[in-house]
Short mmCIF file of C-alpha atoms in Angstrom, two decimals:
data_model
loop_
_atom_site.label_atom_id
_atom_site.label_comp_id
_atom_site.label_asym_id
_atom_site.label_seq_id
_atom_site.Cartn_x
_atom_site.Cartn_y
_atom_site.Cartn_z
CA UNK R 16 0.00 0.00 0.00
CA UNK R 17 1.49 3.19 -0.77
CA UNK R 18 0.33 6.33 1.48
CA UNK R 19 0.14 9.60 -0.36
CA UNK R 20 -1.61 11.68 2.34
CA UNK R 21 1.26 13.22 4.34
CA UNK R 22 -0.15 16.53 4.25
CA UNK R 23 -3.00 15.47 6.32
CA UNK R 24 -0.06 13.02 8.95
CA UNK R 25 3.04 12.29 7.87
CA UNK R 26 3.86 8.78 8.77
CA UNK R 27 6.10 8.52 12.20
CA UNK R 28 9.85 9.34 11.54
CA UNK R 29 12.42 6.82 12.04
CA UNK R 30 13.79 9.83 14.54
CA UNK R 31 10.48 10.38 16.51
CA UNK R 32 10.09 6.48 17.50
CA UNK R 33 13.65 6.21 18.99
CA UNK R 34 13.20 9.79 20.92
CA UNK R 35 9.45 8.82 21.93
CA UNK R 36 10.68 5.37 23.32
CA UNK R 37 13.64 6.72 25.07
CA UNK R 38 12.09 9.43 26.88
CA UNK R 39 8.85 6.73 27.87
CA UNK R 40 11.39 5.68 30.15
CA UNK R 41 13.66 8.98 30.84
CA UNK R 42 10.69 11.66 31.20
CA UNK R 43 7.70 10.24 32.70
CA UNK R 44 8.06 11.96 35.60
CA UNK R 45 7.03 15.71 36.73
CA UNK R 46 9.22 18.19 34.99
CA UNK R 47 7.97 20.74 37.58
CA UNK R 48 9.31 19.11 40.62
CA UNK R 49 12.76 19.57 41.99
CA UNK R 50 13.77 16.14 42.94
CA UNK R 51 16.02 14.00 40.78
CA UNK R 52 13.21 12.25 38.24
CA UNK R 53 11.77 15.83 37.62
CA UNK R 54 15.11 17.27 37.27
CA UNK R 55 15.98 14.99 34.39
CA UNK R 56 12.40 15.08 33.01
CA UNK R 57 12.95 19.00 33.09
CA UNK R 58 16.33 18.83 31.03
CA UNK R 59 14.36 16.82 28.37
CA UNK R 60 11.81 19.42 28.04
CA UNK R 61 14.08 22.40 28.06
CA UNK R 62 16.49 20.66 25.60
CA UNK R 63 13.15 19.78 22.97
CA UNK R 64 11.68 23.40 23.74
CA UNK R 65 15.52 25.09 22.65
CA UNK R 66 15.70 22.48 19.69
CA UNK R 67 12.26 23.29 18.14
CA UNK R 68 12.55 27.27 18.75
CA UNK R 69 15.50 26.62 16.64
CA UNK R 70 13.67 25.15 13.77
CA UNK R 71 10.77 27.75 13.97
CA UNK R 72 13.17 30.80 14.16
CA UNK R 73 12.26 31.90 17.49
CA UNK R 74 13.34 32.36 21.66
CA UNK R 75 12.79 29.37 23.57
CA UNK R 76 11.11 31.29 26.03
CA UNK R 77 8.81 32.57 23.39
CA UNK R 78 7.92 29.08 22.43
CA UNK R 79 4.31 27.18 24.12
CA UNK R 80 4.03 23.53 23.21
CA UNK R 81 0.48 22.80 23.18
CA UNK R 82 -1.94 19.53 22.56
CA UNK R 83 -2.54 20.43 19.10
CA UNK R 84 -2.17 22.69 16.46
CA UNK R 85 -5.73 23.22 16.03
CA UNK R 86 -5.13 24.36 19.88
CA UNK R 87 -2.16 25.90 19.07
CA UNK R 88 -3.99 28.39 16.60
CA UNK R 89 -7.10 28.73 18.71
CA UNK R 90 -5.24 30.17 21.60
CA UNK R 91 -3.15 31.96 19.58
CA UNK R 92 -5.99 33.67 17.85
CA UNK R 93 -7.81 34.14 21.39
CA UNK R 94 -4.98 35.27 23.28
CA UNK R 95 -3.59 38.15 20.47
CA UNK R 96 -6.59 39.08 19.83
CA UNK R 97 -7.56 39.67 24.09
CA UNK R 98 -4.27 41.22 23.85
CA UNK R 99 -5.40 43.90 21.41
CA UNK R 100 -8.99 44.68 22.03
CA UNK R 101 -8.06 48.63 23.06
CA UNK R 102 -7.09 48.49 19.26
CA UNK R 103 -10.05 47.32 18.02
CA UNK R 104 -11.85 44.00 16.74
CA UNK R 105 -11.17 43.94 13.50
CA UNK R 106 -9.52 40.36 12.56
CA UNK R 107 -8.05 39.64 8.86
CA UNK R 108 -8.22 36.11 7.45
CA UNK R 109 -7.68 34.78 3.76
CA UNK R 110 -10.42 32.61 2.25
CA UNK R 111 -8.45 29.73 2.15
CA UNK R 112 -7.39 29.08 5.74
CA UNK R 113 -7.31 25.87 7.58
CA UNK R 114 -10.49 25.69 9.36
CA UNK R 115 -9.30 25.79 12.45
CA UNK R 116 -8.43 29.69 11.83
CA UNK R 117 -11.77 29.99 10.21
CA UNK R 118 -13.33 28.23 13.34
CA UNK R 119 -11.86 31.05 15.59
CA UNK R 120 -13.19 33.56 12.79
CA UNK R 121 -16.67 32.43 12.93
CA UNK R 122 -16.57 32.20 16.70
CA UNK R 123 -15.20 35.80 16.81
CA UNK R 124 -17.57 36.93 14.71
CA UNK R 125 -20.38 35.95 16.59
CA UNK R 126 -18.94 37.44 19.89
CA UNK R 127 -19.35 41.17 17.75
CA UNK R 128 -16.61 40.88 16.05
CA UNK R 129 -15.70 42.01 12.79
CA UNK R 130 -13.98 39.85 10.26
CA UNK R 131 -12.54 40.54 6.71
CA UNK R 132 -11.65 37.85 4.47
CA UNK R 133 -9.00 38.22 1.73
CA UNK R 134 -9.99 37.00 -1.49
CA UNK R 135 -7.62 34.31 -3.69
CA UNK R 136 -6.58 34.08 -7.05
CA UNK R 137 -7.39 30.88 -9.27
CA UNK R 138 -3.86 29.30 -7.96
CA UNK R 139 -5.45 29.63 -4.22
CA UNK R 140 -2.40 32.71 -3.48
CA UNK R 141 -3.53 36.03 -1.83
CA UNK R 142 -2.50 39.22 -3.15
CA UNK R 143 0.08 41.56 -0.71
CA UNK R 144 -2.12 44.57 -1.51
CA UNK R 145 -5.36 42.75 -0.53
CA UNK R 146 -3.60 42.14 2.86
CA UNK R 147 -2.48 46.21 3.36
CA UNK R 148 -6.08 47.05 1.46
CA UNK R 149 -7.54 45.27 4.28
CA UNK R 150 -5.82 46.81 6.98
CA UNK R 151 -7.71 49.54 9.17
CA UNK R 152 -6.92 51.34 12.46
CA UNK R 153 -8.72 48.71 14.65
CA UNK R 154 -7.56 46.29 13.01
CA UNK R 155 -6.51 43.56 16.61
CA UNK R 156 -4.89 40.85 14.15
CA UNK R 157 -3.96 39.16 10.70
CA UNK R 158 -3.87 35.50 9.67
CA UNK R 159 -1.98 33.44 6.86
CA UNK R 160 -1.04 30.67 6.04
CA UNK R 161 2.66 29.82 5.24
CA UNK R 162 1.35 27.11 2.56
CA UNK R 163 -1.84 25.90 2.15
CA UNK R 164 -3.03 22.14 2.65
CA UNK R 165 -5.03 21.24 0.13
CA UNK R 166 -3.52 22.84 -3.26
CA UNK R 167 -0.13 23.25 -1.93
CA UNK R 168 0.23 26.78 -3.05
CA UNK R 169 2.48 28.81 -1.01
CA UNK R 170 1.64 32.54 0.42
CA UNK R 171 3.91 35.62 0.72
CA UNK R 172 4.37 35.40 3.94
CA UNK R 173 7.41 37.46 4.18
CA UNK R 174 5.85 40.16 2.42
CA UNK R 175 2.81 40.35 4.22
CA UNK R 176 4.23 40.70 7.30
CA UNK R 177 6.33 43.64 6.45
CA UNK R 178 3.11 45.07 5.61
CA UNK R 179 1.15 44.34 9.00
CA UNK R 180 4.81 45.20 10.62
CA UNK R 181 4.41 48.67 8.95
CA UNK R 182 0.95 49.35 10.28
CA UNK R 183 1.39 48.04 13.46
CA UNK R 184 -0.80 44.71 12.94
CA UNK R 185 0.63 41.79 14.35
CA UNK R 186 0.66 38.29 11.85
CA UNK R 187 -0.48 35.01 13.29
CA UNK R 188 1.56 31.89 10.56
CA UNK R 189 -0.67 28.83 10.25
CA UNK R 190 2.87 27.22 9.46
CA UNK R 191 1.79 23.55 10.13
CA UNK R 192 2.04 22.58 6.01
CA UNK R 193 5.85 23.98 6.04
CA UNK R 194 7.64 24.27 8.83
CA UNK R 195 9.21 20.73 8.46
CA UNK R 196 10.75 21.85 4.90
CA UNK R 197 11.77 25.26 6.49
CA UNK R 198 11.56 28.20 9.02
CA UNK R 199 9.02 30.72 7.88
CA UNK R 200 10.91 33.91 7.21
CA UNK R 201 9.43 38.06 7.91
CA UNK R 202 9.07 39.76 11.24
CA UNK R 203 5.75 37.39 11.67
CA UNK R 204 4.53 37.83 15.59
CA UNK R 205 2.91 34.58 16.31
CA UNK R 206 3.47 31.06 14.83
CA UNK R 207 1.44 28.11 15.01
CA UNK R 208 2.41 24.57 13.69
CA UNK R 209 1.56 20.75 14.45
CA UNK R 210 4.21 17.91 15.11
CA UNK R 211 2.40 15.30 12.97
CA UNK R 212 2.48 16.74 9.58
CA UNK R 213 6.27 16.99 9.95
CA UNK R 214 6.57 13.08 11.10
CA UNK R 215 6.11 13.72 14.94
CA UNK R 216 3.79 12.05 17.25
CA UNK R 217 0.21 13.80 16.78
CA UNK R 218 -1.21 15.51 19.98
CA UNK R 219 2.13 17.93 20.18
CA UNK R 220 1.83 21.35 18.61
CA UNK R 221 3.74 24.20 18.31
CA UNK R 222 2.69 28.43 19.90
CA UNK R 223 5.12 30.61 19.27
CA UNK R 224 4.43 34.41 20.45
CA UNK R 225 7.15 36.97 19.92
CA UNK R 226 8.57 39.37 22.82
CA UNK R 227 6.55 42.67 22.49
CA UNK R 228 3.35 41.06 21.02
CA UNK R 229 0.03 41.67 23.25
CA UNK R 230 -1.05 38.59 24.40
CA UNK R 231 -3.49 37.80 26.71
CA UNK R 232 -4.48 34.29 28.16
CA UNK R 233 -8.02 33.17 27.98
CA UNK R 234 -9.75 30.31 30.17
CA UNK R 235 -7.85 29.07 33.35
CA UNK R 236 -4.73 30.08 33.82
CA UNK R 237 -2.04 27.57 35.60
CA UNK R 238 2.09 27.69 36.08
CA UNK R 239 2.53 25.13 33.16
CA UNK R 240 4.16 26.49 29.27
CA UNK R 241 3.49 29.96 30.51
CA UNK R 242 0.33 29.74 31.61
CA UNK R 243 -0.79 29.05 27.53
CA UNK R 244 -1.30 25.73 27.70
CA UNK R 245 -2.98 24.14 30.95
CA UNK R 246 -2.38 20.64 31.99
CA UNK R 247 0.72 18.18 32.42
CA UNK R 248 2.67 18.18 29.62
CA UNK R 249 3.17 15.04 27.02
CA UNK R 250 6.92 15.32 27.94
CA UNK R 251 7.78 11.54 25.21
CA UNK R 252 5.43 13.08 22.46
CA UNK R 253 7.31 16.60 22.97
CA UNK R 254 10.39 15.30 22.83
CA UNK R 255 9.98 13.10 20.10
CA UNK R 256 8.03 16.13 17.94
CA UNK R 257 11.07 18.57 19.35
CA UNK R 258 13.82 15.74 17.48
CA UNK R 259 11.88 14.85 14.39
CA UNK R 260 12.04 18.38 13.55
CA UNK R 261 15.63 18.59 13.55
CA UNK R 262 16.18 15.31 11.91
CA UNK R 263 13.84 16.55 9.10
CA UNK R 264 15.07 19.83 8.65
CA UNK R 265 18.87 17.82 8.26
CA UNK R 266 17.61 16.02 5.29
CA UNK R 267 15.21 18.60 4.26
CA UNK R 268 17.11 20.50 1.16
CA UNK R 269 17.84 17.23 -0.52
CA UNK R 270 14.34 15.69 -0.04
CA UNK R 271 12.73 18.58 -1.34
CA UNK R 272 14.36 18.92 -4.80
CA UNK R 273 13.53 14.72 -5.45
CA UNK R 274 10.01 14.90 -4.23
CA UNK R 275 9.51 18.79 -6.49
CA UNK R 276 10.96 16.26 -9.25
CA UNK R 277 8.29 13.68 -8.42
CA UNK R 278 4.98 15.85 -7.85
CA UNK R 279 6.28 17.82 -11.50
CA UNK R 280 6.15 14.67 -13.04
CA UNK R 281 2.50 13.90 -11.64
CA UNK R 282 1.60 17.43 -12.58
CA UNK R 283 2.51 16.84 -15.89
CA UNK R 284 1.71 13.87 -16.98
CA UNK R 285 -1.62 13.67 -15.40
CA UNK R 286 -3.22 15.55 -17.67
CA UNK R 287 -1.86 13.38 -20.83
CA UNK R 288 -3.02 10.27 -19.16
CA UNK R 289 -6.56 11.13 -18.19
CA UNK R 290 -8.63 13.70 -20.50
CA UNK R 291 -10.57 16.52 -18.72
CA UNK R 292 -8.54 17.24 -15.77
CA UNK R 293 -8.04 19.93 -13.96
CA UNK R 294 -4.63 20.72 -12.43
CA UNK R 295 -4.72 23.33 -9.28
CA UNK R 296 -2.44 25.36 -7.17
CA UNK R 297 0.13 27.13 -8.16
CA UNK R 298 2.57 25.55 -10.56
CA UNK R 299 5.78 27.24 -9.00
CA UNK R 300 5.36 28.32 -5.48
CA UNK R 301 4.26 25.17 -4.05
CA UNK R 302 4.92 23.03 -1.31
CA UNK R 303 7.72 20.09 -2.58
CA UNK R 304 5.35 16.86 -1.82
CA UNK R 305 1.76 18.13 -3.39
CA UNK R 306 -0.30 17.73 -6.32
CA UNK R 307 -3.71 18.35 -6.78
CA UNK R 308 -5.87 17.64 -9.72
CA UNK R 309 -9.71 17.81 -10.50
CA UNK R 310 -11.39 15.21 -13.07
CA UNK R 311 -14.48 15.87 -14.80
CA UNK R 312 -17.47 13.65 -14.48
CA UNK R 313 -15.73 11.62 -11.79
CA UNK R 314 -17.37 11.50 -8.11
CA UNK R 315 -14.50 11.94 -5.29
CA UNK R 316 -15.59 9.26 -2.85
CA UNK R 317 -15.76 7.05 -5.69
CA UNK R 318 -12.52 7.64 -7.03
CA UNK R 319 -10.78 7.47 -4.18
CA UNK R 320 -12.17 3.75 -3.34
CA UNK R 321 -11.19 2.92 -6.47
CA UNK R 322 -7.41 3.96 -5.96
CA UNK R 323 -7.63 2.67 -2.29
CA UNK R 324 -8.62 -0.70 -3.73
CA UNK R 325 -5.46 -0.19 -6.27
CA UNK R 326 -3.25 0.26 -3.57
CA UNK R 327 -3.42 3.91 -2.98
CA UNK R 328 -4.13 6.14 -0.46
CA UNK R 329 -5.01 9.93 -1.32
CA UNK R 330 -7.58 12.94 -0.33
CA UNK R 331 -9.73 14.81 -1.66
CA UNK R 332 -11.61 18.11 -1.14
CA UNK R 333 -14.41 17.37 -3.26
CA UNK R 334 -17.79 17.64 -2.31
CA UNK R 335 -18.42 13.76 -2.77
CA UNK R 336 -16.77 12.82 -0.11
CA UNK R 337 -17.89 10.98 3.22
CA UNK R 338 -17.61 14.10 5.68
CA UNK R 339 -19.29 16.57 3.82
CA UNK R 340 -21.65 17.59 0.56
CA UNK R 341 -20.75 20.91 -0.05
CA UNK R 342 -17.55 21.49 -1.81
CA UNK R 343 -14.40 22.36 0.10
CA UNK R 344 -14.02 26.65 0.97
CA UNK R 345 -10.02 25.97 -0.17
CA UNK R 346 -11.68 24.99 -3.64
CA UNK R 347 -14.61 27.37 -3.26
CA UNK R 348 -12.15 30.48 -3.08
CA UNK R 349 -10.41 29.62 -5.79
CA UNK R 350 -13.37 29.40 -8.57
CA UNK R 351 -11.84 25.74 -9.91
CA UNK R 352 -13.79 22.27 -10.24
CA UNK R 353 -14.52 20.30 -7.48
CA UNK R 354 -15.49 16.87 -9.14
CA UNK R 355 -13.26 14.24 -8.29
CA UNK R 356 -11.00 15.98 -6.48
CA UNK R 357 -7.87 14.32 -5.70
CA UNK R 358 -4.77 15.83 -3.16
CA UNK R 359 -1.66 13.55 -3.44
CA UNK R 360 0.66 14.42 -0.83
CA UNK R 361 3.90 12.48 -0.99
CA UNK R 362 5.85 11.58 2.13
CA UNK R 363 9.15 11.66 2.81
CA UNK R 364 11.27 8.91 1.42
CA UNK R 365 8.65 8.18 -1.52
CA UNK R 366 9.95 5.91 -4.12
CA UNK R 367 10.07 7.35 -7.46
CA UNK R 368 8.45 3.52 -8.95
CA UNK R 369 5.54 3.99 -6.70
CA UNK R 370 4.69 7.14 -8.48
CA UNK R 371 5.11 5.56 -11.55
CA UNK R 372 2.68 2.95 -10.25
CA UNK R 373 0.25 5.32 -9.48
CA UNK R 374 0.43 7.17 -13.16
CA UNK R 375 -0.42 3.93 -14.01
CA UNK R 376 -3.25 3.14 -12.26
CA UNK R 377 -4.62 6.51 -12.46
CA UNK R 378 -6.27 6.56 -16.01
CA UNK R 379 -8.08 2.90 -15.43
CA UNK R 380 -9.87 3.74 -11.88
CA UNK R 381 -11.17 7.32 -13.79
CA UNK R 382 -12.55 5.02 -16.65
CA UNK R 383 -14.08 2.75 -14.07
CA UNK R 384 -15.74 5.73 -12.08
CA UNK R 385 -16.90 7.38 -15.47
CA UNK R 386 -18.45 4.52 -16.98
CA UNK R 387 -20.39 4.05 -13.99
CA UNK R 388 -21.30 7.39 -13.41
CA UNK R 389 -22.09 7.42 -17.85
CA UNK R 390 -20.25 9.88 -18.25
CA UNK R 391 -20.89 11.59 -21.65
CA UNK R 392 -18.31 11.44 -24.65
CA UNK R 393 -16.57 14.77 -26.08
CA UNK R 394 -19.02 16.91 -27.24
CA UNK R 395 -19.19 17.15 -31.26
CA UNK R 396 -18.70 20.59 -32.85
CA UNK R 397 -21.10 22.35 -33.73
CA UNK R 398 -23.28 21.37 -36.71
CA UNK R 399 -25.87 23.45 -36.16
CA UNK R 400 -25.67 27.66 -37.00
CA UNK R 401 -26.94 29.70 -34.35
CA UNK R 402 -30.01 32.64 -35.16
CA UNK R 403 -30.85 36.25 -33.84
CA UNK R 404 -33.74 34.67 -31.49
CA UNK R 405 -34.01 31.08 -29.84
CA UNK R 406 -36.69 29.81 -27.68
CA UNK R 407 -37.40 28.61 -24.39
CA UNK R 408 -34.06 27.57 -22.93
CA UNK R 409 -33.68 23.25 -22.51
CA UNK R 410 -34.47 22.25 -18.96
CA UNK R 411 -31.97 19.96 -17.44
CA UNK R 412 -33.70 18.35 -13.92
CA UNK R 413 -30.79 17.35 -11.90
CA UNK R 414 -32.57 18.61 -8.83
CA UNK R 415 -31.72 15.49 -5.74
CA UNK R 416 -28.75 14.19 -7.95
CA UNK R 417 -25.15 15.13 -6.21
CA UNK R 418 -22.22 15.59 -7.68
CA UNK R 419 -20.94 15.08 -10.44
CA UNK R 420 -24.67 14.19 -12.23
CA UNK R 421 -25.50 17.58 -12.74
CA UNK R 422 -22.64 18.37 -14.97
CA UNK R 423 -22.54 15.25 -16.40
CA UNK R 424 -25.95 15.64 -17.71
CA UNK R 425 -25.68 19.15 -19.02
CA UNK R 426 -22.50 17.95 -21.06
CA UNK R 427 -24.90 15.33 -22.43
CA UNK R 428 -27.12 17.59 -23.94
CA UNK R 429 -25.10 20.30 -24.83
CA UNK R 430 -24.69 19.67 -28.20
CA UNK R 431 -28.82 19.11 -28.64
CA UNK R 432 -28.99 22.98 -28.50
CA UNK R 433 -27.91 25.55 -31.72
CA UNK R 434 -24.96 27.80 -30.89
CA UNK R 435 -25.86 30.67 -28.91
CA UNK R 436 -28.65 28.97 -27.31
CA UNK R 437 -28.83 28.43 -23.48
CA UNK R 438 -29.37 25.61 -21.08
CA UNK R 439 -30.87 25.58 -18.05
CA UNK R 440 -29.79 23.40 -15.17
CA UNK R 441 -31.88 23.01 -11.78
CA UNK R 442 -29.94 21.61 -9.28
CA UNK R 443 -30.07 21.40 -5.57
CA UNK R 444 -26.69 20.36 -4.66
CA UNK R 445 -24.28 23.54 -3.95
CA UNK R 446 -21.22 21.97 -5.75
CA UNK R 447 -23.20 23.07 -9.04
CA UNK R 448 -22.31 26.57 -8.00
CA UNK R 449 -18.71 25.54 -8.24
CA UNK R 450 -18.27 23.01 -11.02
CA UNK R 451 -21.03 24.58 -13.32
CA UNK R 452 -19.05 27.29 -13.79
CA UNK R 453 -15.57 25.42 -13.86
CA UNK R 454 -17.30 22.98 -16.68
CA UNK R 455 -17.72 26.00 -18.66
CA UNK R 456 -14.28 27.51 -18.34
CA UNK R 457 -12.64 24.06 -18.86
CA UNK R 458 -15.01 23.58 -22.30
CA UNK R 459 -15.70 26.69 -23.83
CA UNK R 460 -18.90 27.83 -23.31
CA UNK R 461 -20.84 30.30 -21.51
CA UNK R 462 -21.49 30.64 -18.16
CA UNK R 463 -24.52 33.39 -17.81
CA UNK R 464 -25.87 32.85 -14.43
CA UNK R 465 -27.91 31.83 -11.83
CA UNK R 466 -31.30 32.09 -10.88
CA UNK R 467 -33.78 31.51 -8.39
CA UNK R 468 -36.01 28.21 -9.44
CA UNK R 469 -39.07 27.14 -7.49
CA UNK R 470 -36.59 24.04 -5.96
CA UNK R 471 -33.09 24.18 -6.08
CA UNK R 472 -31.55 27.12 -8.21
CA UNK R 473 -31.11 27.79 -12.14
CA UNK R 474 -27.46 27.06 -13.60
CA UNK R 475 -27.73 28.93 -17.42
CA UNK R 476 -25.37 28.19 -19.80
CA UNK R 477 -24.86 29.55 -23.44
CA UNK R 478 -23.26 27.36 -26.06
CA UNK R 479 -20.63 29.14 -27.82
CA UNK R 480 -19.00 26.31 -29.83
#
């Protein structure tokens, strides 16, 4: 079985188990006490907590571990935020956040708040000048990503935080996607990352808060990480997160340029192998280990059983998946298709042969989900001229069909229609309001609109060729 889902856990580093077993038996004790157990279980922490402020760039007294890094960016959020409310309450996000900053968002929101969310281009990048656009004078905090987890585009950072820098806005780093390949550089203020997309043990993640940055606790406050993170600490987990880090940082540089080879190779030959695809995220500034590619008339869940039952294991953000029906925001923000949505994330290590295997696979298990989906053939040209004046637009009833029906029956009919003529799709399921839209891009046709219908909504579409 070959696992190509590191972005969502990288498998346990070689590193990580030996640290994690070692300190099972070195630092189970109290770090906080003064007797000889504690003492030594104290060294261990002190010696993880200088060894991972040295991979995120930071003062080991600046750095909090916490549980998580959902928890990391929660109190993070909370705390700078509290820190900052003589400011204002004005919090800056981008649209294509993990959800654990959008979480905080929504929750901030609904405690009066006031949130602004930065828009993305197609590649799923923000734009610096959205970032100082969005600035204001109450403006308490900023948020972005360092790369983002489902496309694998990377975000100015750097640049962005000069800009917050400049007006006096402090920048909370979602860096949990990156900060195994590197330290995120810019005069950033806070930092938030997560041991087990870098090959550490999960339930170990990563605050950092720089010296001069407001910061206020929230919830119960004891003497433990600075009084940011309550509770006795997971001193083997730490440890083992703390030495992972370094040991893939070492091998980092070199790992990066074979995997970039890799995921280039899967970025271009996808689209030669399987026809109607959809390749996402920007092409240059990307994280080294990601792909992502759409596939028309293909339904996610389905495609992904497929290449589970070929030996493969991938994500998706599609809307036909398991968890959820609507499509993902990442994909949302970014105006591409959603339909069989795939996210390969390569771990460390990956053999080259395996993604061979997987090119090969690839083109069958999207013929298998097609045909059983019956998927329509390319469209003909056009045979038919269009006129000044058409009639009543053709109805297309996909209303209770998900993903990717809808679509798959308006490229069915398509060519029924003269040139210039419109279709009209009713649909209930809110990925039409994504991949309607991207069908048209990807074929060359119209996309007019939407409209209200008495179920569902209206998708119209003019054919151009």
């Amino acid at each position: 079985m070959s696992y190509f889902d590191a972005a969502s856990a990288a498998p346990l580093h070689p590193v990580a188990r030996q640290a994690l077993l070692a300190s099972l038996d070195e630092g189970w004790a109290d770090p906080a006490r003064l007797y000889r157990e504690g003492r030594r279980a104290r060294m261990l922490l002190d010696a993880a907590r200088e060894a991972a402020a040295e991979g995120v760039g930071c003062r080991p007294d600046e750095l909090t571990f916490t549980s998580s890094g959902t928890r990391a960016v929660h109190t993070g959020m909370a705390g700078a935020l509290a820190g900052r409310r003589r400011v204002g309450r004005h919090l800056i996000v981008s649209a294509v956040e993990h959800s654990s900053v959008l979480h905080s968002a929504e929750e901030w929101e609904a405690a009066g708040g006031e949130v602004t969310t930065v828009a993305v281009d197609r590649a799923g990048a923000v734009a610096v000048e959205a970032y100082e656009a969005a600035v204001r004078p109450d403006t308490a905090l900023a948020c972005l990503q360092s790369a983002n987890h489902e496309v694998g585009t990377e975000q100015p950072v750097a640049e962005v935080a000069e800009a917050c820098r400049a007006a006096g806005v402090p920048l909370l780093v979602d860096a949990a996607q990156s900060l195994g390949w590197e330290a995120v550089a810019g005069s950033w203020s806070l930092l938030a990352a997560s041991a087990h997309k870098w090959g550490g043990p999960s339930g170990v993640g990563l605050l950092a808060v720089r010296k001069g940055v407001r910061f206020a606790v929230q919830g119960p406050v004891d003497e433990r990480e600075s009084g940011r993170a309550a509770g006795f600490e997971n001193l083997p987990a730490i440890v083992a997160a703390a030495a992972s880090l370094r040991a893939v940082r070492a091998e980092a540089a070199q790992e990066a340029v074979r995997l970039r080879e890799l995921t280039e190779r899967i970025r271009a030959r996808v689209p030669q192998l399987v026809t109607d695809v959809e390749v996402v995220g920007d092409p240059v500034r990307r994280l080294p280990g990601v792909v992502t590619f759409s596939c028309l008339y293909v339904d996610g869940e389905t495609l992904l059983h497929e290449l589970d039952r070929a030996g493969f294991s991938v994500s998706s953000g599609s809307s036909c998946t398991s968890s959820t029906l609507t499509p993902s925001h990442v994909l949302r923000a970014m105006g591409v298709l959603s339909e069989g949505n795939v996210r390969v994330s390569l771990p460390v290590g990956t053999p080259a042969g395996e993604v061979d295997r997987f090119l090969s696979v690839l083109p069958g298990a999207v013929a298998v989900v097609r045909e059983k989906l019956g998927a329509p053939l390319p469209v003909p040209a056009a045979a038919v001229s269009g006129s000044d004046r058409y009639g009543d637009p053709l109805v297309v009833d996909a209303l209770g069909r998900r993903c990717p029906i809808p679509v798959i029956e308006l490229a069915k009919v398509i060519g029924d229609v003269p040139v210039g003529a419109t279709v009209r799709v009713l649909s209930d399921d809110e990925a039409a309001r994504l991949d309607i839209p991207a069908w048209c891009e990807m074929r060359g046709q119209e996309y007019v609109g939407e409209e209200p219908a008495e179920k569902g909504t209206a998708y119209l579409i003019r054919r151009l060729s």
